[in-house]
Amino acid sequence: AVYIFYGARDSNFKRLRISGQEYQSKFAFSAFGYSIAGNVDLDGNGTPDFSVGSYLSKHVVIFRTRPQMKIKSEIKFYEQGRLRNSLILEKNATDFRIQMCTNFNIKSNKNVNVRHQGEIVIWAKLIIDEDEKRFFIGSSSTVSMTFVFQQGVTRTCKDFTITRRTPPEDLIHDQNEVSLTPVLWYNATSNKTVGTLRISKVNGGEPLVVPEGSSYTDFCSYCPYPIMFEPQSSEISFRRDCKRRGEAGNFPVCKPVLRVTLKGRFGEDRNPSRRVENGTKLVFGDTPWLALQVAVKNENQTAYFTVIKISWKWENAPTLTVPHLTVGNSQCNVDRENFTATCDLDRVRSYLGKDQEKSLEFLFNMNDV
């Protein structure tokens, strides 16, 4: 038996067992008299191949190998017309420019550099600000492209302008970083061709290996087999004056000033419309539903991981049933035994910037009281 190691689409290496009885060839291939020859570059692509021959059948199967290609990407940023390795955006940034470069190197299975022949095409996709959805290239947060390498060229670059499409009044205050994730792939090795060779003798002299069928030439011997590309995400930070608690850096810890405002409504259905004013006295039976809105405004530096916690109970009527709380969002953890609720102020962003305001509404069912 002959064991062949080959690559799969997911770049995992698998093992294939070939035996004389199981191998389905266009010609008889006897298991008697196996011989293996290797370390010879039969097709001139710089990568040694190997062959398995059968003495009894007078046939040989040649296993041709491709060189391996490592693909890398690099993202640089334009700042004042010059390329930089990093970039810090202003709080009111509306656009910025980047350069995405792709390069590769090809090596034989002996770890020797191989110069590629012909044209190499690498497909690419760039994903921008995937979580926050603030910045786009054109109208999309994902752009697809190709990098074309002529013979002898191993590096090429493309420039992009990235623009912010959030409302103008929604200035960016110490928000989460902008992510840039490149994805690269190469599929010129998708053609799978099994070529057969015939051994003949020229005028009764030395043996000559002759390919049978035009399919033999379909095998792209110089097309490298890609090694899996692991995307490396880049992040762009926003300029800021302070840092969140526990974060490393030289900035002082942010000192937000939070102002809380309470508003109430009551009525006979789940969407009450009658407002609760200062001094309003509610009567049992007239208030089947009570809605409480808690608004939080930050008047100073960024507030990170802002949480609202409320509790409700009767102070002077311990025998009364405590009203049931209905929360219409998923950022709250309600403890119905102790009648408390802890909620993230914003389920998308983990911060509240200066002069920003967020609110949550809590709806109480008073019917069972």
Short mmCIF file of C-alpha atoms in Angstrom, two decimals:
data_model
loop_
_atom_site.label_atom_id
_atom_site.label_comp_id
_atom_site.label_asym_id
_atom_site.label_seq_id
_atom_site.Cartn_x
_atom_site.Cartn_y
_atom_site.Cartn_z
CA ALA A 1 0.00 0.00 0.00
CA VAL A 2 1.06 3.56 -0.67
CA TYR A 3 0.02 6.35 1.70
CA ILE A 4 -0.44 9.79 0.20
CA PHE A 5 -0.93 12.96 2.28
CA TYR A 6 -3.04 15.57 0.51
CA GLY A 7 -4.73 18.87 1.32
CA ALA A 8 -8.45 19.48 1.58
CA ARG A 9 -10.53 22.61 0.98
CA ASP A 10 -10.46 23.46 4.69
CA SER A 11 -6.65 23.19 4.59
CA ASN A 12 -6.63 20.22 6.93
CA PHE A 13 -4.31 17.43 5.89
CA LYS A 14 -5.84 14.00 5.38
CA ARG A 15 -4.45 10.59 4.56
CA LEU A 16 -5.37 8.60 1.46
CA ARG A 17 -4.56 4.91 1.12
CA ILE A 18 -3.94 3.53 -2.35
CA SER A 19 -3.52 -0.19 -2.97
CA GLY A 20 -3.03 -2.12 -6.17
CA GLN A 21 -6.37 -3.91 -5.82
CA GLU A 22 -8.40 -0.76 -5.08
CA TYR A 23 -6.79 1.74 -7.40
CA GLN A 24 -9.08 2.29 -10.40
CA SER A 25 -6.84 3.27 -13.27
CA LYS A 26 -7.33 3.37 -17.01
CA PHE A 27 -4.80 0.58 -17.25
CA ALA A 28 -3.96 -2.53 -15.28
CA PHE A 29 -1.97 -1.78 -12.17
CA SER A 30 -0.66 -4.86 -10.46
CA ALA A 31 0.26 -4.94 -6.80
CA PHE A 32 3.34 -6.98 -7.62
CA GLY A 33 6.69 -5.26 -7.78
CA TYR A 34 5.93 -1.82 -6.33
CA SER A 35 8.66 0.77 -6.70
CA ILE A 36 8.64 4.36 -5.49
CA ALA A 37 10.79 7.16 -6.87
CA GLY A 38 10.83 10.69 -5.48
CA ASN A 39 12.76 13.93 -5.15
CA VAL A 40 12.59 14.57 -8.90
CA ASP A 41 10.89 17.65 -10.38
CA LEU A 42 9.11 16.03 -13.31
CA ASP A 43 7.08 19.02 -14.51
CA GLY A 44 9.54 21.84 -13.86
CA ASN A 45 7.51 23.79 -11.29
CA GLY A 46 10.32 23.86 -8.73
CA THR A 47 8.64 21.31 -6.47
CA PRO A 48 9.81 17.66 -6.44
CA ASP A 49 7.23 15.05 -7.43
CA PHE A 50 7.22 11.31 -6.87
CA SER A 51 6.00 8.24 -8.72
CA VAL A 52 4.76 4.75 -7.94
CA GLY A 53 5.55 2.04 -10.47
CA SER A 54 4.46 -1.55 -10.98
CA TYR A 55 7.03 -4.00 -12.32
CA LEU A 56 4.46 -6.54 -13.46
CA SER A 57 2.14 -4.05 -15.17
CA LYS A 58 4.95 -1.99 -16.69
CA HIS A 59 3.07 1.16 -15.68
CA VAL A 60 3.82 4.09 -13.42
CA VAL A 61 1.59 6.63 -11.65
CA ILE A 62 3.13 10.05 -11.14
CA PHE A 63 1.91 12.18 -8.22
CA ARG A 64 2.58 15.78 -9.11
CA THR A 65 2.94 18.37 -6.37
CA ARG A 66 2.33 22.09 -6.28
CA PRO A 67 4.36 24.62 -4.32
CA GLN A 68 2.80 26.16 -1.22
CA MET A 69 1.77 29.79 -0.95
CA LYS A 70 1.49 31.86 2.23
CA ILE A 71 -0.83 34.85 1.91
CA LYS A 72 -0.56 37.92 4.13
CA SER A 73 -2.38 41.23 4.31
CA GLU A 74 -1.45 44.60 5.75
CA ILE A 75 -3.55 47.67 6.48
CA LYS A 76 -2.07 51.16 6.71
CA PHE A 77 -3.75 54.50 7.31
CA TYR A 78 -3.40 57.87 5.67
CA GLU A 79 -2.74 60.76 8.05
CA GLN A 80 -2.04 64.17 6.53
CA GLY A 81 -1.26 62.48 3.23
CA ARG A 82 1.31 60.07 4.69
CA LEU A 83 0.90 56.36 5.36
CA ARG A 84 0.94 55.35 9.03
CA ASN A 85 0.73 52.05 10.86
CA SER A 86 -1.97 53.35 13.21
CA LEU A 87 -4.59 56.08 13.33
CA ILE A 88 -6.56 57.86 16.06
CA LEU A 89 -9.84 59.43 14.92
CA GLU A 90 -11.24 62.68 16.19
CA LYS A 91 -14.57 62.49 18.01
CA ASN A 92 -16.42 64.09 15.11
CA ALA A 93 -14.59 62.16 12.38
CA THR A 94 -16.64 61.76 9.21
CA ASP A 95 -14.19 59.87 7.00
CA PHE A 96 -10.67 58.47 6.75
CA ARG A 97 -8.52 56.70 4.17
CA ILE A 98 -6.80 53.34 4.37
CA GLN A 99 -4.52 51.24 2.19
CA MET A 100 -4.90 47.47 2.07
CA CYS A 101 -1.92 45.51 0.73
CA THR A 102 -1.65 41.81 -0.06
CA ASN A 103 1.57 39.91 -0.50
CA PHE A 104 2.55 36.28 -0.73
CA ASN A 105 5.54 34.00 -1.03
CA ILE A 106 5.73 30.59 -2.67
CA LYS A 107 7.92 27.77 -1.43
CA SER A 108 8.50 24.25 -2.61
CA ASN A 109 8.04 21.25 -0.36
CA LYS A 110 11.76 21.60 0.35
CA ASN A 111 11.19 25.11 1.72
CA VAL A 112 12.89 26.69 -1.28
CA ASN A 113 11.51 29.94 -2.70
CA VAL A 114 9.76 29.45 -6.04
CA ARG A 115 9.15 32.23 -8.56
CA HIS A 116 5.56 32.12 -9.74
CA GLN A 117 4.73 31.85 -13.41
CA GLY A 118 1.76 33.39 -15.12
CA GLU A 119 -0.87 35.51 -13.37
CA ILE A 120 -1.89 35.00 -9.75
CA VAL A 121 -5.34 36.23 -8.63
CA ILE A 122 -6.20 36.47 -4.92
CA TRP A 123 -9.77 37.21 -3.90
CA ALA A 124 -10.34 39.44 -0.89
CA LYS A 125 -13.09 40.85 1.29
CA LEU A 126 -12.78 43.76 3.72
CA ILE A 127 -15.28 44.01 6.60
CA ILE A 128 -15.58 47.46 8.20
CA ASP A 129 -17.03 48.30 11.61
CA GLU A 130 -18.99 45.05 11.69
CA ASP A 131 -20.52 45.45 15.17
CA GLU A 132 -21.26 49.17 15.37
CA LYS A 133 -22.28 49.82 11.72
CA ARG A 134 -21.09 53.45 11.72
CA PHE A 135 -18.56 53.49 8.88
CA PHE A 136 -18.97 52.21 5.33
CA ILE A 137 -17.21 51.95 1.99
CA GLY A 138 -19.83 53.32 -0.35
CA SER A 139 -23.12 51.92 0.91
CA SER A 140 -21.86 48.69 2.46
CA SER A 141 -19.83 47.58 5.43
CA THR A 142 -18.33 44.77 3.32
CA VAL A 143 -16.45 45.24 0.06
CA SER A 144 -15.14 42.49 -2.23
CA MET A 145 -12.14 42.83 -4.53
CA THR A 146 -9.38 40.96 -6.33
CA PHE A 147 -5.63 41.42 -6.19
CA VAL A 148 -3.96 40.54 -9.49
CA PHE A 149 -0.25 39.71 -9.51
CA GLN A 150 1.56 39.62 -12.82
CA GLN A 151 4.56 37.34 -13.21
CA GLY A 152 7.31 38.28 -10.77
CA VAL A 153 5.05 40.59 -8.68
CA THR A 154 4.39 39.51 -5.08
CA ARG A 155 2.81 42.63 -3.52
CA THR A 156 -0.03 44.91 -4.58
CA CYS A 157 -2.17 47.51 -2.75
CA LYS A 158 -5.57 49.22 -2.99
CA ASP A 159 -6.76 52.50 -1.43
CA PHE A 160 -10.19 53.04 0.12
CA THR A 161 -12.09 56.00 1.56
CA ILE A 162 -14.28 55.08 4.52
CA THR A 163 -17.12 57.42 5.51
CA ARG A 164 -19.36 57.71 8.55
CA ARG A 165 -23.09 57.50 7.89
CA THR A 166 -24.52 58.08 11.38
CA PRO A 167 -26.65 61.22 11.84
CA PRO A 168 -24.56 64.44 12.07
CA GLU A 169 -25.88 65.24 15.54
CA ASP A 170 -24.69 61.86 16.85
CA LEU A 171 -21.07 62.81 17.41
CA ILE A 172 -18.72 60.00 18.33
CA HIS A 173 -17.67 60.36 21.96
CA ASP A 174 -15.11 57.78 23.05
CA GLN A 175 -16.94 55.00 21.27
CA ASN A 176 -15.76 51.46 20.68
CA GLU A 177 -12.98 51.07 18.14
CA VAL A 178 -13.63 50.74 14.41
CA SER A 179 -12.73 47.21 13.32
CA LEU A 180 -11.18 46.36 9.95
CA THR A 181 -11.06 42.65 9.10
CA PRO A 182 -9.56 41.40 5.81
CA VAL A 183 -10.40 37.95 4.43
CA LEU A 184 -8.29 36.49 1.61
CA TRP A 185 -8.58 33.31 -0.42
CA TYR A 186 -7.09 31.72 -3.51
CA ASN A 187 -8.90 29.05 -5.54
CA ALA A 188 -6.94 28.62 -8.76
CA THR A 189 -6.15 25.07 -7.66
CA SER A 190 -9.78 23.94 -7.89
CA ASN A 191 -9.25 21.98 -11.12
CA LYS A 192 -8.72 18.34 -10.28
CA THR A 193 -7.24 16.32 -13.10
CA VAL A 194 -5.85 12.81 -12.99
CA GLY A 195 -3.40 12.46 -15.84
CA THR A 196 -2.10 9.13 -17.07
CA LEU A 197 1.35 8.51 -18.46
CA ARG A 198 2.52 5.79 -20.80
CA ILE A 199 6.05 4.43 -20.82
CA SER A 200 7.35 3.73 -24.31
CA LYS A 201 10.71 3.07 -25.82
CA VAL A 202 12.10 5.19 -28.60
CA ASN A 203 13.51 2.96 -31.32
CA GLY A 204 14.04 0.25 -28.76
CA GLY A 205 16.28 2.51 -26.74
CA GLU A 206 15.75 4.44 -23.49
CA PRO A 207 12.23 4.47 -21.91
CA LEU A 208 10.18 7.63 -22.52
CA VAL A 209 7.30 8.84 -20.32
CA VAL A 210 4.46 10.08 -22.55
CA PRO A 211 1.24 11.71 -21.22
CA GLU A 212 -1.99 10.20 -22.51
CA GLY A 213 -4.95 12.48 -23.14
CA SER A 214 -5.23 16.27 -23.19
CA SER A 215 -6.46 16.27 -19.58
CA TYR A 216 -2.89 15.94 -18.39
CA THR A 217 -2.16 19.52 -19.39
CA ASP A 218 -5.16 20.84 -17.41
CA PHE A 219 -3.22 20.38 -14.19
CA CYS A 220 -1.79 23.79 -13.29
CA SER A 221 1.61 22.69 -12.09
CA TYR A 222 2.78 26.22 -11.26
CA CYS A 223 -0.43 27.20 -9.42
CA PRO A 224 0.53 27.15 -5.73
CA TYR A 225 -1.55 25.40 -3.12
CA PRO A 226 -2.57 27.98 -0.49
CA ILE A 227 -1.89 27.60 3.19
CA MET A 228 -4.84 28.79 5.27
CA PHE A 229 -4.88 32.55 5.75
CA GLU A 230 -5.71 33.66 9.29
CA PRO A 231 -7.32 37.13 9.17
CA GLN A 232 -5.78 39.73 11.45
CA SER A 233 -8.23 42.43 12.46
CA SER A 234 -7.12 46.03 12.88
CA GLU A 235 -8.79 48.51 15.20
CA ILE A 236 -8.94 52.29 15.00
CA SER A 237 -9.40 54.18 18.26
CA PHE A 238 -11.05 57.53 18.85
CA ARG A 239 -9.22 60.37 20.51
CA ARG A 240 -10.25 60.74 24.12
CA ASP A 241 -9.33 62.49 27.32
CA CYS A 242 -9.90 59.69 29.83
CA LYS A 243 -10.14 55.91 30.13
CA ARG A 244 -12.62 53.45 31.56
CA ARG A 245 -11.92 52.07 35.03
CA GLY A 246 -9.48 49.16 34.98
CA GLU A 247 -8.18 50.00 31.50
CA ALA A 248 -4.44 50.32 30.97
CA GLY A 249 -2.99 53.61 29.79
CA ASN A 250 -1.78 57.01 30.89
CA PHE A 251 -5.17 58.73 30.71
CA PRO A 252 -6.96 59.52 33.98
CA VAL A 253 -10.09 57.55 34.80
CA CYS A 254 -13.26 59.14 33.41
CA LYS A 255 -15.45 61.09 35.84
CA PRO A 256 -18.99 61.22 34.50
CA VAL A 257 -21.80 63.26 36.04
CA LEU A 258 -25.12 61.45 35.67
CA ARG A 259 -28.49 63.16 36.11
CA VAL A 260 -31.57 60.95 36.56
CA THR A 261 -35.10 62.05 35.63
CA LEU A 262 -38.25 60.06 36.45
CA LYS A 263 -41.51 60.28 34.52
CA GLY A 264 -44.70 58.28 35.00
CA ARG A 265 -47.92 57.40 33.19
CA PHE A 266 -50.97 55.40 34.24
CA GLY A 267 -54.11 54.09 32.60
CA GLU A 268 -56.29 51.10 31.86
CA ASP A 269 -54.13 49.30 29.27
CA ARG A 270 -50.50 48.34 28.66
CA ASN A 271 -49.86 51.68 26.94
CA PRO A 272 -51.09 54.17 29.55
CA SER A 273 -51.45 57.78 28.47
CA ARG A 274 -52.33 59.70 31.65
CA ARG A 275 -49.29 61.44 33.09
CA VAL A 276 -48.20 61.31 36.71
CA GLU A 277 -47.57 64.88 37.89
CA ASN A 278 -45.94 66.07 41.09
CA GLY A 279 -48.38 65.40 43.89
CA THR A 280 -50.56 63.03 41.87
CA LYS A 281 -52.32 60.53 44.12
CA LEU A 282 -53.21 57.22 42.48
CA VAL A 283 -56.26 55.27 43.59
CA PHE A 284 -56.57 51.47 43.56
CA GLY A 285 -58.79 50.36 40.72
CA ASP A 286 -58.17 53.47 38.67
CA THR A 287 -54.60 52.48 37.85
CA PRO A 288 -54.49 48.98 36.31
CA TRP A 289 -51.18 49.81 34.63
CA LEU A 290 -48.36 52.09 35.75
CA ALA A 291 -45.39 52.97 33.51
CA LEU A 292 -42.19 54.44 34.95
CA GLN A 293 -39.58 55.97 32.64
CA VAL A 294 -36.04 56.41 33.97
CA ALA A 295 -33.91 58.81 31.90
CA VAL A 296 -30.16 59.17 32.48
CA LYS A 297 -28.12 62.04 31.04
CA ASN A 298 -24.34 62.31 31.24
CA GLU A 299 -23.11 65.88 31.74
CA ASN A 300 -19.37 65.18 31.93
CA GLN A 301 -16.81 62.62 30.73
CA THR A 302 -17.78 59.26 29.27
CA ALA A 303 -19.65 56.84 31.54
CA TYR A 304 -18.80 53.21 30.82
CA PHE A 305 -21.01 50.21 31.65
CA THR A 306 -23.86 52.32 33.02
CA VAL A 307 -26.43 50.24 34.91
CA ILE A 308 -29.87 51.09 36.31
CA LYS A 309 -31.13 49.19 39.34
CA ILE A 310 -34.64 49.68 40.69
CA SER A 311 -36.58 48.07 43.52
CA TRP A 312 -40.27 48.30 44.39
CA LYS A 313 -42.30 47.40 47.49
CA TRP A 314 -45.01 48.70 49.80
CA GLU A 315 -43.58 50.67 52.70
CA ASN A 316 -46.59 50.71 55.02
CA ALA A 317 -48.77 47.91 53.63
CA PRO A 318 -46.87 44.62 53.95
CA THR A 319 -49.98 42.53 53.28
CA LEU A 320 -50.65 44.02 49.85
CA THR A 321 -49.57 42.10 46.76
CA VAL A 322 -46.48 43.61 45.17
CA PRO A 323 -47.22 44.60 41.53
CA HIS A 324 -45.76 42.52 38.71
CA LEU A 325 -43.03 44.15 36.58
CA THR A 326 -42.98 43.78 32.79
CA VAL A 327 -39.77 44.77 31.02
CA GLY A 328 -39.88 45.14 27.25
CA ASN A 329 -36.19 44.65 26.56
CA SER A 330 -33.52 42.00 26.98
CA GLN A 331 -30.92 44.02 28.89
CA CYS A 332 -32.63 43.61 32.26
CA ASN A 333 -32.18 40.92 34.89
CA VAL A 334 -35.35 40.82 37.01
CA ASP A 335 -35.34 39.25 40.48
CA ARG A 336 -39.05 38.63 41.12
CA GLU A 337 -38.50 37.19 44.60
CA ASN A 338 -36.73 40.28 45.95
CA PHE A 339 -38.55 42.70 43.60
CA THR A 340 -35.48 44.25 42.00
CA ALA A 341 -34.36 44.75 38.40
CA THR A 342 -30.84 45.45 37.14
CA CYS A 343 -30.57 46.73 33.58
CA ASP A 344 -27.83 47.82 31.20
CA LEU A 345 -28.61 51.34 30.09
CA ASP A 346 -27.76 50.52 26.46
CA ARG A 347 -27.74 46.94 25.17
CA VAL A 348 -25.67 47.89 22.09
CA ARG A 349 -23.03 50.28 23.45
CA SER A 350 -21.28 49.91 26.78
CA TYR A 351 -20.89 53.64 27.40
CA LEU A 352 -22.78 56.91 27.63
CA GLY A 353 -20.90 59.83 26.11
CA LYS A 354 -20.93 63.44 27.24
CA ASP A 355 -24.29 65.20 26.71
CA GLN A 356 -25.90 61.91 25.70
CA GLU A 357 -29.15 60.69 27.23
CA LYS A 358 -30.73 57.23 27.37
CA SER A 359 -33.93 56.02 29.00
CA LEU A 360 -35.61 52.77 29.99
CA GLU A 361 -39.27 52.14 30.72
CA PHE A 362 -40.65 49.81 33.38
CA LEU A 363 -44.30 48.73 33.21
CA PHE A 364 -46.11 47.58 36.37
CA ASN A 365 -49.29 45.47 36.34
CA MET A 366 -51.45 46.72 39.23
CA ASN A 367 -54.48 44.50 38.51
CA ASP A 368 -53.63 41.93 41.19
CA VAL A 369 -52.99 44.44 43.99
#
